[in-house]
Amino acid sequence: MAGEFFDDRETRAPEAREAARFDALPKQIAHAKETTRAFAKILGDADPEQVNSREALAELPVTRKSDLVDLQAENPPFGGLSSFDAGRVARIFASPGPIYEFQTERPDFWRLARALHAAGFRKGDVAHNSFAYHLTPGGWMMDSGARAIGIGVIPAGVGNSEQQVQAIQHLKPSGFIGTPDFLKVLLDKAEEIGADCSSIDKALVSGGALFPSLREEYTGRGVRTLQCYATADAGLIAYETADEDGNPNPGMIVDEELIVEIVRPGTGEPVPAGEVGEVVVTLFNPDYPLVRFATGDLSAVLEGESPCGRTNMRIKGWMGRADQTTKVKGMFVHPSQVASVVKRHDEVARARLVVEREAENDVMTLVCEVEGGAEGAGEALAEAVAESLQSACKMKGRVRFVTPGELPNDGKVIEDARSYE
């Protein structure tokens, strides 16, 4: 892949890129203030013409993804952060929270084409897209990026693994797009039923961590797998690249069409390069002009330039959540969802959702404090709590009972016990 770039912006001198961004930023700040109710209020008396450096940008307030539920409740449908009203967008989505997002008619609205190109996808390829298309934006995000390149898309969505494998065998897509775990589900199903999925030799995954052992397994099965970091709000934030042998280069390259800052969690203060902090983005999208939007994700700047030849800032990729919101199987799980489960069952005093990895899959267990622990709870309560958990989080999880006082008194509602090393 070395030497093959999406456009010439990827190889600009870093000084030229920085100058171009901060020449354009004052106009974008002015646009955000003029066209959105929220940023007119959030940015207050800030003079857009003065926001022409990273230091000046760091003086502006941070808007947090965790605030979106309240902002959208107060000012529906999009919290006043959009330049468009609901009747002028192309599609509207609902994510857990609930948080409502949108897509306009702007080509490649989320800018995923760049990441797909870096992963080896080219015009004329066919991609099997296993991100969900129903209500959530994931499927449409990758779909629009693929179509911008000229890639044929199989809109597979989630579930129905046997039917998906049959489609792969017949249509012979050259690439897979989806969450890191689901590719294994499909490859295992293909082996189980004797189907041929060997046409897939590359994959771009997102929506969760690609653990090293899983990447190695995919490589051993003939699929070169890279990942990207994207959100429904910001679109593509960063993406992996590969060397000539298909091995991932260190870190992730930041996209060309936004500014990334790494700040101390809970503040807007940038941290030194290499220190882990919260990812904050400023977009140049005129339809959704987010300014200093804190994603809630943790990462760190990786100093130096990538050996692939791209010269933009690198980050270490997704390193967990700054708050307790956790991504499981590509879906966010919020502390409020865990709290809603507890409220449904008077027998449960406290609960903690523990997320782990088993057999290369995300597994979540709701540990509940009840009188008498496991012996005093009974199967009926376990089944009822499991149903409530699935209803609240839209995913199945296990339930385990402990006696009151066994859970640590540390304020945690969600514990991410997965290793990201």
mmCIF file of N, CA and C in Angstrom, residues 133-258:
data_model
loop_
_atom_site.group_PDB
_atom_site.id
_atom_site.type_symbol
_atom_site.label_atom_id
_atom_site.label_comp_id
_atom_site.label_asym_id
_atom_site.label_seq_id
_atom_site.Cartn_x
_atom_site.Cartn_y
_atom_site.Cartn_z
ATOM 1 N N TYR A 133 -28.183 -1.239 9.067
ATOM 2 C CA TYR A 133 -28.834 -0.181 8.291
ATOM 3 C C TYR A 133 -30.126 0.295 8.957
ATOM 4 N N HIS A 134 -30.613 -0.425 9.954
ATOM 5 C CA HIS A 134 -31.915 -0.131 10.544
ATOM 6 C C HIS A 134 -31.777 0.840 11.717
ATOM 7 N N LEU A 135 -32.252 2.052 11.552
ATOM 8 C CA LEU A 135 -32.228 3.115 12.564
ATOM 9 C C LEU A 135 -30.825 3.640 12.853
ATOM 10 N N THR A 136 -29.844 2.759 13.048
ATOM 11 C CA THR A 136 -28.495 3.222 13.356
ATOM 12 C C THR A 136 -27.767 3.638 12.077
ATOM 13 N N PRO A 137 -26.798 4.553 12.167
ATOM 14 C CA PRO A 137 -26.157 5.076 10.958
ATOM 15 C C PRO A 137 -25.002 4.250 10.420
ATOM 16 N N GLY A 138 -24.526 3.230 11.154
ATOM 17 C CA GLY A 138 -23.298 2.540 10.767
ATOM 18 C C GLY A 138 -23.289 2.040 9.337
ATOM 19 N N GLY A 139 -24.356 1.348 8.925
ATOM 20 C CA GLY A 139 -24.394 0.817 7.570
ATOM 21 C C GLY A 139 -24.321 1.894 6.514
ATOM 22 N N TRP A 140 -25.030 2.988 6.743
ATOM 23 C CA TRP A 140 -25.054 4.088 5.783
ATOM 24 C C TRP A 140 -23.718 4.827 5.745
ATOM 25 N N MET A 141 -23.032 4.901 6.873
ATOM 26 C CA MET A 141 -21.736 5.574 6.903
ATOM 27 C C MET A 141 -20.752 4.899 5.959
ATOM 28 N N MET A 142 -20.626 3.571 6.100
ATOM 29 C CA MET A 142 -19.702 2.836 5.241
ATOM 30 C C MET A 142 -20.210 2.754 3.809
ATOM 31 N N ASP A 143 -21.523 2.621 3.664
ATOM 32 C CA ASP A 143 -22.119 2.538 2.336
ATOM 33 C C ASP A 143 -21.805 3.789 1.519
ATOM 34 N N SER A 144 -21.977 4.967 2.132
ATOM 35 C CA SER A 144 -21.741 6.203 1.387
ATOM 36 C C SER A 144 -20.271 6.368 1.021
ATOM 37 N N GLY A 145 -19.378 5.934 1.910
ATOM 38 C CA GLY A 145 -17.948 5.990 1.593
ATOM 39 C C GLY A 145 -17.583 5.055 0.457
ATOM 40 N N ALA A 146 -18.159 3.863 0.491
ATOM 41 C CA ALA A 146 -17.882 2.895 -0.570
ATOM 42 C C ALA A 146 -18.407 3.379 -1.915
ATOM 43 N N ARG A 147 -19.608 3.934 -1.915
ATOM 44 C CA ARG A 147 -20.183 4.409 -3.173
ATOM 45 C C ARG A 147 -19.390 5.589 -3.731
ATOM 46 N N ALA A 148 -18.792 6.403 -2.848
ATOM 47 C CA ALA A 148 -17.990 7.536 -3.314
ATOM 48 C C ALA A 148 -16.767 7.065 -4.089
ATOM 49 N N ILE A 149 -16.264 5.879 -3.760
ATOM 50 C CA ILE A 149 -15.115 5.322 -4.473
ATOM 51 C C ILE A 149 -15.552 4.622 -5.751
ATOM 52 N N GLY A 150 -16.763 4.084 -5.729
ATOM 53 C CA GLY A 150 -17.221 3.282 -6.858
ATOM 54 C C GLY A 150 -17.227 1.809 -6.542
ATOM 55 N N ILE A 151 -17.431 1.484 -5.273
ATOM 56 C CA ILE A 151 -17.460 0.100 -4.818
ATOM 57 C C ILE A 151 -18.905 -0.386 -4.804
ATOM 58 N N GLY A 152 -19.142 -1.578 -5.325
ATOM 59 C CA GLY A 152 -20.448 -2.196 -5.200
ATOM 60 C C GLY A 152 -20.652 -2.682 -3.772
ATOM 61 N N VAL A 153 -21.842 -2.463 -3.215
ATOM 62 C CA VAL A 153 -22.092 -2.775 -1.814
ATOM 63 C C VAL A 153 -23.201 -3.810 -1.677
ATOM 64 N N ILE A 154 -22.927 -4.847 -0.890
ATOM 65 C CA ILE A 154 -23.953 -5.790 -0.458
ATOM 66 C C ILE A 154 -24.440 -5.293 0.902
ATOM 67 N N PRO A 155 -25.645 -4.745 1.005
ATOM 68 C CA PRO A 155 -26.116 -4.167 2.274
ATOM 69 C C PRO A 155 -26.617 -5.254 3.219
ATOM 70 N N ALA A 156 -25.688 -6.021 3.780
ATOM 71 C CA ALA A 156 -26.044 -7.229 4.528
ATOM 72 C C ALA A 156 -26.649 -6.932 5.891
ATOM 73 N N GLY A 157 -26.173 -5.875 6.546
ATOM 74 C CA GLY A 157 -26.636 -5.599 7.891
ATOM 75 C C GLY A 157 -26.167 -6.650 8.873
ATOM 76 N N VAL A 158 -26.890 -6.772 9.986
ATOM 77 C CA VAL A 158 -26.480 -7.700 11.046
ATOM 78 C C VAL A 158 -27.400 -8.919 11.067
ATOM 79 N N GLY A 159 -26.921 -9.994 11.709
ATOM 80 C CA GLY A 159 -27.736 -11.193 11.865
ATOM 81 C C GLY A 159 -27.795 -12.035 10.610
ATOM 82 N N ASN A 160 -28.590 -13.111 10.671
ATOM 83 C CA ASN A 160 -28.787 -14.020 9.534
ATOM 84 C C ASN A 160 -27.451 -14.478 8.943
ATOM 85 N N SER A 161 -26.573 -14.972 9.809
ATOM 86 C CA SER A 161 -25.213 -15.274 9.361
ATOM 87 C C SER A 161 -25.182 -16.313 8.248
ATOM 88 N N GLU A 162 -26.062 -17.316 8.299
ATOM 89 C CA GLU A 162 -26.040 -18.337 7.246
ATOM 90 C C GLU A 162 -26.443 -17.738 5.897
ATOM 91 N N GLN A 163 -27.467 -16.888 5.904
ATOM 92 C CA GLN A 163 -27.889 -16.241 4.649
ATOM 93 C C GLN A 163 -26.784 -15.324 4.135
ATOM 94 N N GLN A 164 -26.091 -14.623 5.049
ATOM 95 C CA GLN A 164 -24.997 -13.750 4.628
ATOM 96 C C GLN A 164 -23.874 -14.569 3.983
ATOM 97 N N VAL A 165 -23.553 -15.713 4.591
ATOM 98 C CA VAL A 165 -22.496 -16.568 4.038
ATOM 99 C C VAL A 165 -22.888 -17.082 2.653
ATOM 100 N N GLN A 166 -24.140 -17.442 2.480
ATOM 101 C CA GLN A 166 -24.594 -17.904 1.163
ATOM 102 C C GLN A 166 -24.471 -16.793 0.118
ATOM 103 N N ALA A 167 -24.769 -15.571 0.536
ATOM 104 C CA ALA A 167 -24.633 -14.445 -0.390
ATOM 105 C C ALA A 167 -23.175 -14.219 -0.762
ATOM 106 N N ILE A 168 -22.291 -14.332 0.231
ATOM 107 C CA ILE A 168 -20.855 -14.157 -0.029
ATOM 108 C C ILE A 168 -20.368 -15.216 -1.015
ATOM 109 N N GLN A 169 -20.771 -16.455 -0.800
ATOM 110 C CA GLN A 169 -20.331 -17.537 -1.685
ATOM 111 C C GLN A 169 -20.781 -17.277 -3.126
ATOM 112 N N HIS A 170 -21.975 -16.754 -3.295
ATOM 113 C CA HIS A 170 -22.507 -16.538 -4.637
ATOM 114 C C HIS A 170 -21.972 -15.265 -5.285
ATOM 115 N N LEU A 171 -21.925 -14.160 -4.519
ATOM 116 C CA LEU A 171 -21.569 -12.856 -5.080
ATOM 117 C C LEU A 171 -20.068 -12.591 -5.078
ATOM 118 N N LYS A 172 -19.334 -13.334 -4.250
ATOM 119 C CA LYS A 172 -17.869 -13.258 -4.192
ATOM 120 C C LYS A 172 -17.336 -11.832 -3.982
ATOM 121 N N PRO A 173 -17.755 -11.162 -2.929
ATOM 122 C CA PRO A 173 -17.182 -9.844 -2.627
ATOM 123 C C PRO A 173 -15.694 -9.968 -2.305
ATOM 124 N N SER A 174 -14.954 -8.934 -2.630
ATOM 125 C CA SER A 174 -13.517 -8.952 -2.357
ATOM 126 C C SER A 174 -13.183 -8.427 -0.969
ATOM 127 N N GLY A 175 -14.147 -7.756 -0.314
ATOM 128 C CA GLY A 175 -13.853 -7.169 0.988
ATOM 129 C C GLY A 175 -15.028 -7.241 1.943
ATOM 130 N N PHE A 176 -14.720 -7.133 3.215
ATOM 131 C CA PHE A 176 -15.715 -7.119 4.289
ATOM 132 C C PHE A 176 -15.656 -5.782 5.001
ATOM 133 N N ILE A 177 -16.828 -5.268 5.380
ATOM 134 C CA ILE A 177 -16.935 -4.068 6.201
ATOM 135 C C ILE A 177 -17.882 -4.400 7.344
ATOM 136 N N GLY A 178 -17.457 -4.136 8.573
ATOM 137 C CA GLY A 178 -18.323 -4.434 9.710
ATOM 138 C C GLY A 178 -17.572 -4.309 11.021
ATOM 139 N N THR A 179 -18.174 -4.831 12.080
ATOM 140 C CA THR A 179 -17.505 -4.806 13.384
ATOM 141 C C THR A 179 -16.419 -5.875 13.420
ATOM 142 N N PRO A 180 -15.406 -5.697 14.279
ATOM 143 C CA PRO A 180 -14.302 -6.664 14.306
ATOM 144 C C PRO A 180 -14.741 -8.100 14.561
ATOM 145 N N ASP A 181 -15.707 -8.306 15.448
ATOM 146 C CA ASP A 181 -16.093 -9.661 15.824
ATOM 147 C C ASP A 181 -16.926 -10.373 14.759
ATOM 148 N N PHE A 182 -17.728 -9.628 13.992
ATOM 149 C CA PHE A 182 -18.710 -10.282 13.129
ATOM 150 C C PHE A 182 -18.070 -10.983 11.937
ATOM 151 N N LEU A 183 -16.911 -10.534 11.515
ATOM 152 C CA LEU A 183 -16.222 -11.238 10.434
ATOM 153 C C LEU A 183 -15.905 -12.665 10.867
ATOM 154 N N LYS A 184 -15.504 -12.844 12.112
ATOM 155 C CA LYS A 184 -15.222 -14.196 12.620
ATOM 156 C C LYS A 184 -16.495 -15.038 12.634
ATOM 157 N N VAL A 185 -17.610 -14.425 13.010
ATOM 158 C CA VAL A 185 -18.888 -15.141 12.997
ATOM 159 C C VAL A 185 -19.171 -15.687 11.599
ATOM 160 N N LEU A 186 -18.958 -14.859 10.585
ATOM 161 C CA LEU A 186 -19.239 -15.284 9.211
ATOM 162 C C LEU A 186 -18.247 -16.352 8.735
ATOM 163 N N LEU A 187 -16.973 -16.162 9.026
ATOM 164 C CA LEU A 187 -15.980 -17.148 8.583
ATOM 165 C C LEU A 187 -16.194 -18.483 9.277
ATOM 166 N N ASP A 188 -16.542 -18.444 10.561
ATOM 167 C CA ASP A 188 -16.820 -19.697 11.283
ATOM 168 C C ASP A 188 -18.067 -20.384 10.736
ATOM 169 N N LYS A 189 -19.099 -19.594 10.434
ATOM 170 C CA LYS A 189 -20.323 -20.164 9.864
ATOM 171 C C LYS A 189 -20.030 -20.796 8.500
ATOM 172 N N ALA A 190 -19.187 -20.145 7.707
ATOM 173 C CA ALA A 190 -18.826 -20.699 6.399
ATOM 174 C C ALA A 190 -18.158 -22.062 6.550
ATOM 175 N N GLU A 191 -17.248 -22.182 7.513
ATOM 176 C CA GLU A 191 -16.600 -23.470 7.754
ATOM 177 C C GLU A 191 -17.618 -24.520 8.197
ATOM 178 N N GLU A 192 -18.551 -24.071 9.043
ATOM 179 C CA GLU A 192 -19.550 -25.000 9.585
ATOM 180 C C GLU A 192 -20.423 -25.601 8.489
ATOM 181 N N ILE A 193 -20.833 -24.784 7.530
ATOM 182 C CA ILE A 193 -21.765 -25.274 6.509
ATOM 183 C C ILE A 193 -21.071 -25.614 5.189
ATOM 184 N N GLY A 194 -19.751 -25.497 5.163
ATOM 185 C CA GLY A 194 -19.003 -25.854 3.965
ATOM 186 C C GLY A 194 -19.120 -24.852 2.839
ATOM 187 N N ALA A 195 -19.297 -23.568 3.191
ATOM 188 C CA ALA A 195 -19.407 -22.522 2.168
ATOM 189 C C ALA A 195 -18.040 -21.895 1.902
ATOM 190 N N ASP A 196 -17.896 -21.340 0.720
ATOM 191 C CA ASP A 196 -16.624 -20.731 0.309
ATOM 192 C C ASP A 196 -16.711 -19.212 0.429
ATOM 193 N N CYS A 197 -15.971 -18.652 1.391
ATOM 194 C CA CYS A 197 -15.895 -17.194 1.554
ATOM 195 C C CYS A 197 -14.491 -16.678 1.256
ATOM 196 N N SER A 198 -13.726 -17.452 0.502
ATOM 197 C CA SER A 198 -12.319 -17.109 0.276
ATOM 198 C C SER A 198 -12.146 -15.911 -0.642
ATOM 199 N N SER A 199 -13.238 -15.435 -1.272
ATOM 200 C CA SER A 199 -13.104 -14.236 -2.117
ATOM 201 C C SER A 199 -12.733 -13.018 -1.286
ATOM 202 N N ILE A 200 -13.078 -13.012 -0.011
ATOM 203 C CA ILE A 200 -12.776 -11.872 0.863
ATOM 204 C C ILE A 200 -11.314 -11.928 1.265
ATOM 205 N N ASP A 201 -10.546 -10.945 0.822
ATOM 206 C CA ASP A 201 -9.128 -10.906 1.178
ATOM 207 C C ASP A 201 -8.741 -9.631 1.923
ATOM 208 N N LYS A 202 -9.708 -8.748 2.168
ATOM 209 C CA LYS A 202 -9.422 -7.522 2.911
ATOM 210 C C LYS A 202 -10.650 -7.122 3.705
ATOM 211 N N ALA A 203 -10.422 -6.377 4.763
ATOM 212 C CA ALA A 203 -11.534 -5.951 5.616
ATOM 213 C C ALA A 203 -11.207 -4.611 6.246
ATOM 214 N N LEU A 204 -12.237 -3.780 6.367
ATOM 215 C CA LEU A 204 -12.157 -2.568 7.176
ATOM 216 C C LEU A 204 -13.181 -2.725 8.286
ATOM 217 N N VAL A 205 -12.712 -2.686 9.526
ATOM 218 C CA VAL A 205 -13.604 -2.882 10.664
ATOM 219 C C VAL A 205 -13.608 -1.645 11.535
ATOM 220 N N SER A 206 -14.692 -1.475 12.268
ATOM 221 C CA SER A 206 -14.826 -0.343 13.177
ATOM 222 C C SER A 206 -15.939 -0.677 14.163
ATOM 223 N N GLY A 207 -16.252 0.263 15.062
ATOM 224 C CA GLY A 207 -17.329 0.039 16.014
ATOM 225 C C GLY A 207 -16.899 -0.695 17.253
ATOM 226 N N GLY A 208 -15.625 -0.990 17.404
ATOM 227 C CA GLY A 208 -15.097 -1.690 18.557
ATOM 228 C C GLY A 208 -13.617 -1.933 18.352
ATOM 229 N N ALA A 209 -12.955 -2.408 19.386
ATOM 230 C CA ALA A 209 -11.510 -2.632 19.298
ATOM 231 C C ALA A 209 -11.204 -3.888 18.485
ATOM 232 N N LEU A 210 -10.221 -3.793 17.608
ATOM 233 C CA LEU A 210 -9.698 -4.955 16.893
ATOM 234 C C LEU A 210 -8.533 -5.501 17.714
ATOM 235 N N PHE A 211 -8.789 -6.552 18.461
ATOM 236 C CA PHE A 211 -7.759 -7.083 19.344
ATOM 237 C C PHE A 211 -6.681 -7.782 18.522
ATOM 238 N N PRO A 212 -5.406 -7.665 18.930
ATOM 239 C CA PRO A 212 -4.301 -8.225 18.135
ATOM 240 C C PRO A 212 -4.479 -9.693 17.798
ATOM 241 N N SER A 213 -4.961 -10.495 18.746
ATOM 242 C CA SER A 213 -5.122 -11.930 18.490
ATOM 243 C C SER A 213 -6.151 -12.178 17.395
ATOM 244 N N LEU A 214 -7.195 -11.341 17.353
ATOM 245 C CA LEU A 214 -8.218 -11.503 16.338
ATOM 246 C C LEU A 214 -7.682 -11.101 14.968
ATOM 247 N N ARG A 215 -6.899 -10.017 14.924
ATOM 248 C CA ARG A 215 -6.295 -9.614 13.652
ATOM 249 C C ARG A 215 -5.381 -10.727 13.121
ATOM 250 N N GLU A 216 -4.608 -11.332 14.021
ATOM 251 C CA GLU A 216 -3.721 -12.419 13.610
ATOM 252 C C GLU A 216 -4.511 -13.599 13.061
ATOM 253 N N GLU A 217 -5.643 -13.881 13.689
ATOM 254 C CA GLU A 217 -6.474 -14.976 13.183
ATOM 255 C C GLU A 217 -6.967 -14.671 11.777
ATOM 256 N N TYR A 218 -7.409 -13.436 11.552
ATOM 257 C CA TYR A 218 -7.887 -13.072 10.218
ATOM 258 C C TYR A 218 -6.767 -13.172 9.183
ATOM 259 N N THR A 219 -5.583 -12.717 9.561
ATOM 260 C CA THR A 219 -4.444 -12.819 8.648
ATOM 261 C C THR A 219 -4.185 -14.274 8.276
ATOM 262 N N GLY A 220 -4.263 -15.145 9.274
ATOM 263 C CA GLY A 220 -4.064 -16.569 9.027
ATOM 264 C C GLY A 220 -5.133 -17.182 8.144
ATOM 265 N N ARG A 221 -6.288 -16.517 8.077
ATOM 266 C CA ARG A 221 -7.376 -17.008 7.243
ATOM 267 C C ARG A 221 -7.448 -16.254 5.914
ATOM 268 N N GLY A 222 -6.375 -15.492 5.623
ATOM 269 C CA GLY A 222 -6.258 -14.856 4.316
ATOM 270 C C GLY A 222 -6.935 -13.520 4.166
ATOM 271 N N VAL A 223 -7.282 -12.888 5.286
ATOM 272 C CA VAL A 223 -7.962 -11.593 5.225
ATOM 273 C C VAL A 223 -7.095 -10.533 5.904
ATOM 274 N N ARG A 224 -6.573 -9.600 5.119
ATOM 275 C CA ARG A 224 -5.830 -8.473 5.682
ATOM 276 C C ARG A 224 -6.837 -7.490 6.275
ATOM 277 N N THR A 225 -6.710 -7.205 7.553
ATOM 278 C CA THR A 225 -7.734 -6.442 8.261
ATOM 279 C C THR A 225 -7.151 -5.179 8.872
ATOM 280 N N LEU A 226 -7.732 -4.043 8.508
ATOM 281 C CA LEU A 226 -7.381 -2.765 9.108
ATOM 282 C C LEU A 226 -8.632 -2.192 9.775
ATOM 283 N N GLN A 227 -8.422 -1.228 10.640
ATOM 284 C CA GLN A 227 -9.553 -0.636 11.345
ATOM 285 C C GLN A 227 -9.533 0.883 11.212
ATOM 286 N N CYS A 228 -10.696 1.471 11.427
ATOM 287 C CA CYS A 228 -10.781 2.919 11.469
ATOM 288 C C CYS A 228 -11.586 3.324 12.693
ATOM 289 N N TYR A 229 -11.428 4.574 13.069
ATOM 290 C CA TYR A 229 -12.118 5.144 14.223
ATOM 291 C C TYR A 229 -13.049 6.224 13.700
ATOM 292 N N ALA A 230 -14.338 5.992 13.851
ATOM 293 C CA ALA A 230 -15.340 6.927 13.342
ATOM 294 C C ALA A 230 -16.507 6.973 14.314
ATOM 295 N N THR A 231 -17.218 8.093 14.323
ATOM 296 C CA THR A 231 -18.426 8.212 15.127
ATOM 297 C C THR A 231 -19.549 8.750 14.252
ATOM 298 N N ALA A 232 -20.781 8.525 14.694
ATOM 299 C CA ALA A 232 -21.936 8.993 13.930
ATOM 300 C C ALA A 232 -21.968 10.507 13.839
ATOM 301 N N ASP A 233 -21.400 11.190 14.828
ATOM 302 C CA ASP A 233 -21.428 12.649 14.855
ATOM 303 C C ASP A 233 -20.306 13.235 14.011
ATOM 304 N N ALA A 234 -19.094 12.753 14.238
ATOM 305 C CA ALA A 234 -17.913 13.347 13.612
ATOM 306 C C ALA A 234 -17.533 12.695 12.300
ATOM 307 N N GLY A 235 -18.081 11.504 12.006
ATOM 308 C CA GLY A 235 -17.621 10.773 10.847
ATOM 309 C C GLY A 235 -16.233 10.200 11.104
ATOM 310 N N LEU A 236 -15.455 10.042 10.035
ATOM 311 C CA LEU A 236 -14.116 9.480 10.172
ATOM 312 C C LEU A 236 -13.227 10.407 10.993
ATOM 313 N N ILE A 237 -12.592 9.851 12.017
ATOM 314 C CA ILE A 237 -11.634 10.609 12.826
ATOM 315 C C ILE A 237 -10.212 10.169 12.495
ATOM 316 N N ALA A 238 -9.973 8.865 12.408
ATOM 317 C CA ALA A 238 -8.630 8.373 12.107
ATOM 318 C C ALA A 238 -8.731 6.961 11.528
ATOM 319 N N TYR A 239 -7.665 6.532 10.852
ATOM 320 C CA TYR A 239 -7.714 5.247 10.155
ATOM 321 C C TYR A 239 -6.327 4.637 10.102
ATOM 322 N N GLU A 240 -6.286 3.311 10.023
ATOM 323 C CA GLU A 240 -5.011 2.600 9.912
ATOM 324 C C GLU A 240 -4.560 2.549 8.452
ATOM 325 N N THR A 241 -3.252 2.376 8.298
ATOM 326 C CA THR A 241 -2.661 2.128 6.990
ATOM 327 C C THR A 241 -1.797 0.871 7.095
ATOM 328 N N ALA A 242 -1.400 0.345 5.942
ATOM 329 C CA ALA A 242 -0.615 -0.885 5.925
ATOM 330 C C ALA A 242 0.675 -0.688 5.152
ATOM 331 N N ASP A 243 1.665 -1.536 5.455
ATOM 332 C CA ASP A 243 2.900 -1.516 4.681
ATOM 333 C C ASP A 243 2.722 -2.377 3.434
ATOM 334 N N GLU A 244 3.782 -2.544 2.671
ATOM 335 C CA GLU A 244 3.686 -3.256 1.397
ATOM 336 C C GLU A 244 3.318 -4.723 1.578
ATOM 337 N N ASP A 245 3.576 -5.266 2.776
ATOM 338 C CA ASP A 245 3.236 -6.654 3.055
ATOM 339 C C ASP A 245 1.855 -6.798 3.682
ATOM 340 N N GLY A 246 1.148 -5.664 3.835
ATOM 341 C CA GLY A 246 -0.182 -5.713 4.413
ATOM 342 C C GLY A 246 -0.229 -5.628 5.915
ATOM 343 N N ASN A 247 0.934 -5.423 6.554
ATOM 344 C CA ASN A 247 0.960 -5.316 8.011
ATOM 345 C C ASN A 247 0.596 -3.895 8.435
ATOM 346 N N PRO A 248 -0.159 -3.731 9.523
ATOM 347 C CA PRO A 248 -0.570 -2.385 9.939
ATOM 348 C C PRO A 248 0.615 -1.547 10.399
ATOM 349 N N ASN A 249 0.651 -0.296 9.961
ATOM 350 C CA ASN A 249 1.636 0.645 10.459
ATOM 351 C C ASN A 249 1.222 1.129 11.843
ATOM 352 N N PRO A 250 2.175 1.597 12.642
ATOM 353 C CA PRO A 250 1.827 2.041 13.995
ATOM 354 C C PRO A 250 0.843 3.210 13.986
ATOM 355 N N GLY A 251 -0.132 3.155 14.877
ATOM 356 C CA GLY A 251 -1.057 4.259 15.074
ATOM 357 C C GLY A 251 -2.104 4.379 13.987
ATOM 358 N N MET A 252 -2.894 5.447 14.099
ATOM 359 C CA MET A 252 -3.936 5.765 13.128
ATOM 360 C C MET A 252 -3.725 7.188 12.635
ATOM 361 N N ILE A 253 -3.903 7.383 11.333
ATOM 362 C CA ILE A 253 -3.748 8.696 10.721
ATOM 363 C C ILE A 253 -5.034 9.494 10.901
ATOM 364 N N VAL A 254 -4.918 10.729 11.359
ATOM 365 C CA VAL A 254 -6.088 11.589 11.511
ATOM 366 C C VAL A 254 -6.598 12.003 10.130
ATOM 367 N N ASP A 255 -7.920 12.051 9.989
ATOM 368 C CA ASP A 255 -8.533 12.456 8.721
ATOM 369 C C ASP A 255 -8.135 13.887 8.358
ATOM 370 N N GLU A 256 -8.191 14.187 7.067
ATOM 371 C CA GLU A 256 -7.759 15.494 6.573
ATOM 372 C C GLU A 256 -8.778 16.608 6.827
ATOM 373 N N GLU A 257 -10.021 16.274 7.159
ATOM 374 C CA GLU A 257 -11.072 17.279 7.169
ATOM 375 C C GLU A 257 -11.609 17.597 8.560
ATOM 376 N N LEU A 258 -10.748 17.471 9.559
ATOM 377 C CA LEU A 258 -11.118 17.891 10.904
ATOM 378 C C LEU A 258 -9.856 18.171 11.699
#
